């Protein structure tokens, strides 16, 4: 296996892991508003239902407990509802079966399955995914920026804690963005897609000698919380539509981490607020 974090060493007692997309960087909304949803409407000629479908897409991918879901899973979920409530989607079963059974949710894998099964819906899913990638590449760079308060607070946290980016996005993209926004100097390590799942990234970081109760994961999606829980570390949620407040309050979380009062009521309240924010 390729060595991840060669030469990394623990410098502080405390470690804060930070997700990138939708947590530190305000990049999720724009991609869903301008790329994912519109490309689906276009690919399946759903213009008549545009308003309803846009709300549905954003609910699944941004504002509910499926926030951060894989794109193909999100697509299957949305099309299932569209098929049931709006208009029939041809060959939808092929896509549903594929997302449930495939070992890999990627363009390459959907292309292979589409050819093997000669499936119209899988072919459309691939074309949609490529259209999304193209649209994301075309987004003007200035449409993406860190949430307000991220830079200042990372700088503060970095005085007393090691900081690691833990992201499931492409490594080069994460490094480029964190460098461009002047965040990288407050970071000790970047673990991205190539380093494995978020759960295994945190696990890897723990091997450098941090106590679990001195580590917190900062994230915006249920998957981030699950990765924290699976490793027995704390979870600090950045609440969608309230991101600046979340970043403003992160100093309090770091204080609680350092004086040993994060566990129990405080952690439970954070999780409660997080779940409620994605349910209402
Ligand atoms: Mg995220």
mmCIF file of C-alpha atoms and ligand atoms in Angstrom:
data_model
loop_
_atom_site.group_PDB
_atom_site.id
_atom_site.type_symbol
_atom_site.label_atom_id
_atom_site.label_comp_id
_atom_site.label_asym_id
_atom_site.label_seq_id
_atom_site.Cartn_x
_atom_site.Cartn_y
_atom_site.Cartn_z
ATOM 1 C CA UNK A 1 0.000 0.000 0.000
ATOM 2 C CA UNK A 2 1.124 3.507 -0.811
ATOM 3 C CA UNK A 3 2.395 5.294 2.285
ATOM 4 C CA UNK A 4 -0.035 7.955 3.399
ATOM 5 C CA UNK A 5 1.418 10.933 5.260
ATOM 6 C CA UNK A 6 5.101 10.051 4.997
ATOM 7 C CA UNK A 7 7.029 11.971 7.636
ATOM 8 C CA UNK A 8 3.918 13.107 9.514
ATOM 9 C CA UNK A 9 4.314 13.526 13.242
ATOM 10 C CA UNK A 10 2.031 14.565 16.027
ATOM 11 C CA UNK A 11 2.945 18.053 17.261
ATOM 12 C CA UNK A 12 0.099 18.866 19.636
ATOM 13 C CA UNK A 13 -1.979 16.849 22.074
ATOM 14 C CA UNK A 14 -5.145 17.647 20.167
ATOM 15 C CA UNK A 15 -6.221 16.957 16.615
ATOM 16 C CA UNK A 16 -9.000 18.589 14.638
ATOM 17 C CA UNK A 17 -10.021 16.897 11.391
ATOM 18 C CA UNK A 18 -11.874 19.151 8.966
ATOM 19 C CA UNK A 19 -13.940 18.159 5.950
ATOM 20 C CA UNK A 20 -13.627 20.428 2.921
ATOM 21 C CA UNK A 21 -16.687 20.561 0.590
ATOM 22 C CA UNK A 22 -19.746 22.067 2.251
ATOM 23 C CA UNK A 23 -17.902 22.366 5.559
ATOM 24 C CA UNK A 24 -14.922 24.702 5.154
ATOM 25 C CA UNK A 25 -15.484 25.525 1.506
ATOM 26 C CA UNK A 26 -18.823 26.807 0.235
ATOM 27 C CA UNK A 27 -18.821 24.663 -2.882
ATOM 28 C CA UNK A 28 -21.722 22.268 -2.496
ATOM 29 C CA UNK A 29 -24.715 24.540 -3.030
ATOM 30 C CA UNK A 30 -23.441 25.971 -6.277
ATOM 31 C CA UNK A 31 -22.629 22.519 -7.700
ATOM 32 C CA UNK A 32 -26.077 21.183 -6.860
ATOM 33 C CA UNK A 33 -27.956 24.323 -7.913
ATOM 34 C CA UNK A 34 -26.110 24.850 -11.173
ATOM 35 C CA UNK A 35 -24.758 21.467 -12.212
ATOM 36 C CA UNK A 36 -26.295 18.294 -10.730
ATOM 37 C CA UNK A 37 -29.976 19.260 -10.730
ATOM 38 C CA UNK A 38 -30.076 21.113 -14.078
ATOM 39 C CA UNK A 39 -28.134 18.325 -15.832
ATOM 40 C CA UNK A 40 -30.648 15.743 -14.589
ATOM 41 C CA UNK A 41 -33.594 17.799 -15.798
ATOM 42 C CA UNK A 42 -31.903 18.169 -19.166
ATOM 43 C CA UNK A 43 -30.838 14.535 -19.531
ATOM 44 C CA UNK A 44 -34.309 13.156 -18.780
ATOM 45 C CA UNK A 45 -36.249 16.016 -20.414
ATOM 46 C CA UNK A 46 -37.997 16.911 -17.184
ATOM 47 C CA UNK A 47 -38.351 20.641 -17.862
ATOM 48 C CA UNK A 48 -42.098 20.567 -17.147
ATOM 49 C CA UNK A 49 -41.376 19.552 -13.541
ATOM 50 C CA UNK A 50 -38.361 21.809 -13.142
ATOM 51 C CA UNK A 51 -39.407 23.568 -9.949
ATOM 52 C CA UNK A 52 -40.566 20.460 -8.143
ATOM 53 C CA UNK A 53 -37.510 18.480 -9.210
ATOM 54 C CA UNK A 54 -35.076 21.205 -8.218
ATOM 55 C CA UNK A 55 -36.567 21.223 -4.714
ATOM 56 C CA UNK A 56 -36.452 17.426 -4.603
ATOM 57 C CA UNK A 57 -32.837 17.253 -5.780
ATOM 58 C CA UNK A 58 -31.654 19.851 -3.285
ATOM 59 C CA UNK A 59 -33.589 18.226 -0.466
ATOM 60 C CA UNK A 60 -31.954 14.845 -1.084
ATOM 61 C CA UNK A 61 -28.432 16.155 -1.605
ATOM 62 C CA UNK A 62 -28.214 19.195 0.663
ATOM 63 C CA UNK A 63 -30.969 19.567 3.241
ATOM 64 C CA UNK A 64 -31.818 16.128 4.598
ATOM 65 C CA UNK A 65 -30.075 13.181 6.255
ATOM 66 C CA UNK A 66 -28.908 11.995 2.830
ATOM 67 C CA UNK A 67 -26.789 15.174 2.473
ATOM 68 C CA UNK A 68 -23.472 14.256 0.875
ATOM 69 C CA UNK A 69 -24.815 11.025 -0.663
ATOM 70 C CA UNK A 70 -22.873 9.626 -3.623
ATOM 71 C CA UNK A 71 -24.067 11.227 -6.876
ATOM 72 C CA UNK A 72 -25.343 7.991 -8.434
ATOM 73 C CA UNK A 73 -27.194 6.991 -5.287
ATOM 74 C CA UNK A 74 -28.710 10.470 -5.113
ATOM 75 C CA UNK A 75 -29.700 10.185 -8.770
ATOM 76 C CA UNK A 76 -31.404 6.820 -8.272
ATOM 77 C CA UNK A 77 -33.258 8.158 -5.237
ATOM 78 C CA UNK A 78 -34.473 11.259 -7.073
ATOM 79 C CA UNK A 79 -35.500 9.344 -10.199
ATOM 80 C CA UNK A 80 -37.425 6.814 -8.094
ATOM 81 C CA UNK A 81 -39.537 9.621 -6.660
ATOM 82 C CA UNK A 82 -39.935 11.286 -10.057
ATOM 83 C CA UNK A 83 -40.995 7.936 -11.547
ATOM 84 C CA UNK A 84 -43.532 7.392 -8.788
ATOM 85 C CA UNK A 85 -44.905 10.911 -8.455
ATOM 86 C CA UNK A 86 -44.348 12.699 -11.756
ATOM 87 C CA UNK A 87 -43.547 10.782 -14.897
ATOM 88 C CA UNK A 88 -42.263 7.274 -15.749
ATOM 89 C CA UNK A 89 -38.472 6.912 -16.074
ATOM 90 C CA UNK A 90 -37.562 4.333 -18.693
ATOM 91 C CA UNK A 91 -35.433 1.391 -17.542
ATOM 92 C CA UNK A 92 -35.010 2.858 -14.032
ATOM 93 C CA UNK A 93 -34.708 -0.617 -12.468
ATOM 94 C CA UNK A 94 -31.308 -1.076 -14.147
ATOM 95 C CA UNK A 95 -29.943 2.000 -12.372
ATOM 96 C CA UNK A 96 -31.458 1.047 -9.017
ATOM 97 C CA UNK A 97 -30.028 -2.477 -9.250
ATOM 98 C CA UNK A 98 -26.636 -1.101 -10.274
ATOM 99 C CA UNK A 99 -26.297 1.374 -7.384
ATOM 100 C CA UNK A 100 -27.344 -1.340 -4.935
ATOM 101 C CA UNK A 101 -24.913 -3.945 -6.204
ATOM 102 C CA UNK A 102 -21.870 -2.304 -7.764
ATOM 103 C CA UNK A 103 -18.494 -2.428 -6.047
ATOM 104 C CA UNK A 104 -17.610 0.977 -7.402
ATOM 105 C CA UNK A 105 -19.783 4.056 -7.916
ATOM 106 C CA UNK A 106 -17.862 5.806 -10.660
ATOM 107 C CA UNK A 107 -18.191 6.913 -14.269
ATOM 108 C CA UNK A 108 -15.923 4.095 -15.357
ATOM 109 C CA UNK A 109 -18.057 1.516 -13.566
ATOM 110 C CA UNK A 110 -21.377 2.869 -14.851
ATOM 111 C CA UNK A 111 -19.999 2.943 -18.387
ATOM 112 C CA UNK A 112 -19.006 -0.699 -18.170
ATOM 113 C CA UNK A 113 -22.404 -1.729 -16.771
ATOM 114 C CA UNK A 114 -24.256 0.348 -19.400
ATOM 115 C CA UNK A 115 -22.378 -1.439 -22.205
ATOM 116 C CA UNK A 116 -22.768 -4.893 -20.708
ATOM 117 C CA UNK A 117 -26.492 -4.503 -20.141
ATOM 118 C CA UNK A 118 -27.159 -2.192 -23.085
ATOM 119 C CA UNK A 119 -29.208 -0.166 -20.608
ATOM 120 C CA UNK A 120 -30.691 3.159 -21.654
ATOM 121 C CA UNK A 121 -30.967 4.400 -18.060
ATOM 122 C CA UNK A 122 -27.344 3.546 -17.215
ATOM 123 C CA UNK A 123 -26.218 5.240 -20.430
ATOM 124 C CA UNK A 124 -28.165 8.312 -19.429
ATOM 125 C CA UNK A 125 -26.689 8.184 -15.925
ATOM 126 C CA UNK A 126 -23.184 8.182 -17.411
ATOM 127 C CA UNK A 127 -23.978 11.029 -19.778
ATOM 128 C CA UNK A 128 -25.528 12.990 -16.901
ATOM 129 C CA UNK A 129 -22.457 12.437 -14.728
ATOM 130 C CA UNK A 130 -20.135 13.596 -17.511
ATOM 131 C CA UNK A 131 -22.325 16.637 -18.118
ATOM 132 C CA UNK A 132 -22.112 17.444 -14.381
ATOM 133 C CA UNK A 133 -18.310 17.196 -14.432
ATOM 134 C CA UNK A 134 -18.138 19.445 -17.460
ATOM 135 C CA UNK A 135 -20.427 22.026 -15.846
ATOM 136 C CA UNK A 136 -18.412 21.962 -12.628
ATOM 137 C CA UNK A 137 -15.218 22.591 -14.634
ATOM 138 C CA UNK A 138 -16.928 25.563 -16.257
ATOM 139 C CA UNK A 139 -17.946 27.188 -12.963
ATOM 140 C CA UNK A 140 -16.066 30.454 -12.543
ATOM 141 C CA UNK A 141 -13.452 30.028 -9.813
ATOM 142 C CA UNK A 142 -14.788 32.980 -7.851
ATOM 143 C CA UNK A 143 -18.115 31.189 -7.258
ATOM 144 C CA UNK A 144 -16.361 29.005 -4.689
ATOM 145 C CA UNK A 145 -14.875 30.387 -1.466
ATOM 146 C CA UNK A 146 -14.458 29.443 2.193
ATOM 147 C CA UNK A 147 -17.384 30.110 4.522
ATOM 148 C CA UNK A 148 -17.004 33.258 6.536
ATOM 149 C CA UNK A 149 -14.923 32.715 9.667
ATOM 150 C CA UNK A 150 -13.078 29.631 8.434
ATOM 151 C CA UNK A 151 -9.644 31.189 7.961
ATOM 152 C CA UNK A 152 -9.583 33.136 11.237
ATOM 153 C CA UNK A 153 -10.848 30.219 13.260
ATOM 154 C CA UNK A 154 -8.520 27.669 11.704
ATOM 155 C CA UNK A 155 -5.646 29.989 12.527
ATOM 156 C CA UNK A 156 -6.779 30.189 16.156
ATOM 157 C CA UNK A 157 -7.387 26.453 16.487
ATOM 158 C CA UNK A 158 -3.986 25.760 14.973
ATOM 159 C CA UNK A 159 -2.256 27.468 17.893
ATOM 160 C CA UNK A 160 -3.278 24.624 20.183
ATOM 161 C CA UNK A 161 -4.305 21.750 17.910
ATOM 162 C CA UNK A 162 -2.976 19.834 14.939
ATOM 163 C CA UNK A 163 -5.257 20.271 11.946
ATOM 164 C CA UNK A 164 -5.906 17.688 9.227
ATOM 165 C CA UNK A 165 -8.157 18.030 6.208
ATOM 166 C CA UNK A 166 -10.194 14.837 5.815
ATOM 167 C CA UNK A 167 -12.079 14.919 2.538
ATOM 168 C CA UNK A 168 -13.474 12.477 0.013
ATOM 169 C CA UNK A 169 -12.747 14.860 -2.857
ATOM 170 C CA UNK A 170 -9.810 14.690 -5.222
ATOM 171 C CA UNK A 171 -6.473 15.443 -3.449
ATOM 172 C CA UNK A 172 -5.153 17.931 -6.021
ATOM 173 C CA UNK A 173 -8.461 19.825 -6.045
ATOM 174 C CA UNK A 174 -8.496 20.073 -2.245
ATOM 175 C CA UNK A 175 -4.856 21.192 -2.053
ATOM 176 C CA UNK A 176 -5.375 23.737 -4.819
ATOM 177 C CA UNK A 177 -8.419 25.260 -3.104
ATOM 178 C CA UNK A 178 -6.925 25.307 0.389
ATOM 179 C CA UNK A 179 -3.788 26.930 -1.006
ATOM 180 C CA UNK A 180 -5.689 29.507 -3.071
ATOM 181 C CA UNK A 181 -7.746 30.544 -0.044
ATOM 182 C CA UNK A 182 -4.752 30.819 2.278
ATOM 183 C CA UNK A 183 -5.943 27.972 4.485
ATOM 184 C CA UNK A 184 -3.162 25.487 3.827
ATOM 185 C CA UNK A 185 -0.702 27.196 6.193
ATOM 186 C CA UNK A 186 -3.020 26.303 9.081
ATOM 187 C CA UNK A 187 -3.065 22.637 8.148
ATOM 188 C CA UNK A 188 -0.664 19.829 9.083
ATOM 189 C CA UNK A 189 -1.977 17.120 6.771
ATOM 190 C CA UNK A 190 -4.361 16.667 3.866
ATOM 191 C CA UNK A 191 -6.086 13.306 3.506
ATOM 192 C CA UNK A 192 -8.357 13.045 0.484
ATOM 193 C CA UNK A 193 -9.942 10.505 -1.855
ATOM 194 C CA UNK A 194 -6.647 8.680 -2.444
ATOM 195 C CA UNK A 195 -6.227 8.076 1.305
ATOM 196 C CA UNK A 196 -9.457 6.067 1.537
ATOM 197 C CA UNK A 197 -12.777 6.637 3.290
ATOM 198 C CA UNK A 198 -13.069 9.357 5.927
ATOM 199 C CA UNK A 199 -13.376 6.631 8.526
ATOM 200 C CA UNK A 200 -10.058 5.096 7.504
ATOM 201 C CA UNK A 201 -8.399 8.538 7.269
ATOM 202 C CA UNK A 202 -9.263 9.307 10.894
ATOM 203 C CA UNK A 203 -8.161 5.809 11.878
ATOM 204 C CA UNK A 204 -4.832 6.434 10.153
ATOM 205 C CA UNK A 205 -4.358 9.773 11.935
ATOM 206 C CA UNK A 206 -5.054 8.138 15.304
ATOM 207 C CA UNK A 207 -2.085 5.816 14.747
ATOM 208 C CA UNK A 208 0.192 8.845 15.209
ATOM 209 C CA UNK A 209 -0.583 8.753 18.913
ATOM 210 C CA UNK A 210 -3.571 11.004 19.622
ATOM 211 C CA UNK A 211 -5.955 9.988 22.404
ATOM 212 C CA UNK A 212 -9.424 9.504 20.966
ATOM 213 C CA UNK A 213 -10.913 11.952 23.444
ATOM 214 C CA UNK A 214 -8.538 14.631 22.183
ATOM 215 C CA UNK A 215 -9.720 14.423 18.592
ATOM 216 C CA UNK A 216 -12.723 15.954 16.852
ATOM 217 C CA UNK A 217 -14.024 15.708 13.323
ATOM 218 C CA UNK A 218 -15.617 18.822 11.850
ATOM 219 C CA UNK A 219 -18.108 18.045 9.091
ATOM 220 C CA UNK A 220 -21.367 18.994 7.435
ATOM 221 C CA UNK A 221 -22.871 15.626 6.488
ATOM 222 C CA UNK A 222 -24.073 12.494 8.291
ATOM 223 C CA UNK A 223 -21.168 10.589 6.705
ATOM 224 C CA UNK A 224 -18.735 12.807 8.630
ATOM 225 C CA UNK A 225 -20.556 12.065 11.870
ATOM 226 C CA UNK A 226 -20.500 8.328 11.136
ATOM 227 C CA UNK A 227 -16.750 8.455 10.432
ATOM 228 C CA UNK A 228 -16.197 10.195 13.779
ATOM 229 C CA UNK A 229 -18.430 7.791 15.684
ATOM 230 C CA UNK A 230 -16.813 4.726 14.093
ATOM 231 C CA UNK A 231 -13.450 5.947 15.441
ATOM 232 C CA UNK A 232 -14.768 6.986 18.845
ATOM 233 C CA UNK A 233 -13.784 10.632 18.345
ATOM 234 C CA UNK A 234 -15.944 13.729 18.808
ATOM 235 C CA UNK A 235 -18.057 15.305 16.078
ATOM 236 C CA UNK A 236 -18.495 19.019 15.573
ATOM 237 C CA UNK A 237 -21.169 19.739 12.960
ATOM 238 C CA UNK A 238 -21.166 22.693 10.605
ATOM 239 C CA UNK A 239 -24.882 23.291 10.067
ATOM 240 C CA UNK A 240 -26.082 23.783 6.511
ATOM 241 C CA UNK A 241 -27.467 27.314 5.977
ATOM 242 C CA UNK A 242 -25.869 28.319 9.322
ATOM 243 C CA UNK A 243 -22.227 27.701 8.421
ATOM 244 C CA UNK A 244 -20.818 31.070 9.583
ATOM 245 C CA UNK A 245 -22.405 30.635 13.039
ATOM 246 C CA UNK A 246 -21.008 27.131 13.262
ATOM 247 C CA UNK A 247 -17.519 28.420 12.507
ATOM 248 C CA UNK A 248 -17.976 31.274 14.921
ATOM 249 C CA UNK A 249 -18.782 28.799 17.708
ATOM 250 C CA UNK A 250 -16.002 26.333 16.964
ATOM 251 C CA UNK A 251 -13.675 27.948 19.503
ATOM 252 C CA UNK A 252 -16.036 26.862 22.261
ATOM 253 C CA UNK A 253 -15.889 23.285 20.958
ATOM 254 C CA UNK A 254 -12.080 23.374 20.914
ATOM 255 C CA UNK A 255 -12.080 24.670 24.486
ATOM 256 C CA UNK A 256 -14.339 21.839 25.587
ATOM 257 C CA UNK A 257 -12.103 19.380 23.756
ATOM 258 C CA UNK A 258 -9.112 20.728 25.664
ATOM 259 C CA UNK A 259 -10.673 20.876 29.104
ATOM 260 C CA UNK A 260 -12.324 17.473 28.771
ATOM 261 C CA UNK A 261 -15.954 18.613 28.798
ATOM 262 C CA UNK A 262 -16.916 17.718 25.231
ATOM 263 C CA UNK A 263 -18.327 14.282 26.079
ATOM 264 C CA UNK A 264 -21.908 13.883 27.246
ATOM 265 C CA UNK A 265 -24.383 16.750 27.129
ATOM 266 C CA UNK A 266 -22.400 19.063 24.868
ATOM 267 C CA UNK A 267 -21.737 16.398 22.213
ATOM 268 C CA UNK A 268 -25.345 15.192 22.393
ATOM 269 C CA UNK A 269 -26.702 18.689 21.928
ATOM 270 C CA UNK A 270 -24.467 19.291 18.893
ATOM 271 C CA UNK A 271 -25.675 16.070 17.283
ATOM 272 C CA UNK A 272 -29.296 16.845 18.121
ATOM 273 C CA UNK A 273 -29.038 20.267 16.483
ATOM 274 C CA UNK A 274 -27.295 18.740 13.478
ATOM 275 C CA UNK A 275 -29.959 16.099 12.921
ATOM 276 C CA UNK A 276 -32.797 18.546 13.533
ATOM 277 C CA UNK A 277 -31.297 20.982 11.014
ATOM 278 C CA UNK A 278 -31.364 18.220 8.376
ATOM 279 C CA UNK A 279 -34.872 17.062 9.213
ATOM 280 C CA UNK A 280 -36.835 20.274 9.355
HETATM 281 MG MG1 LIG B 1 -18.773 17.869 3.210
#
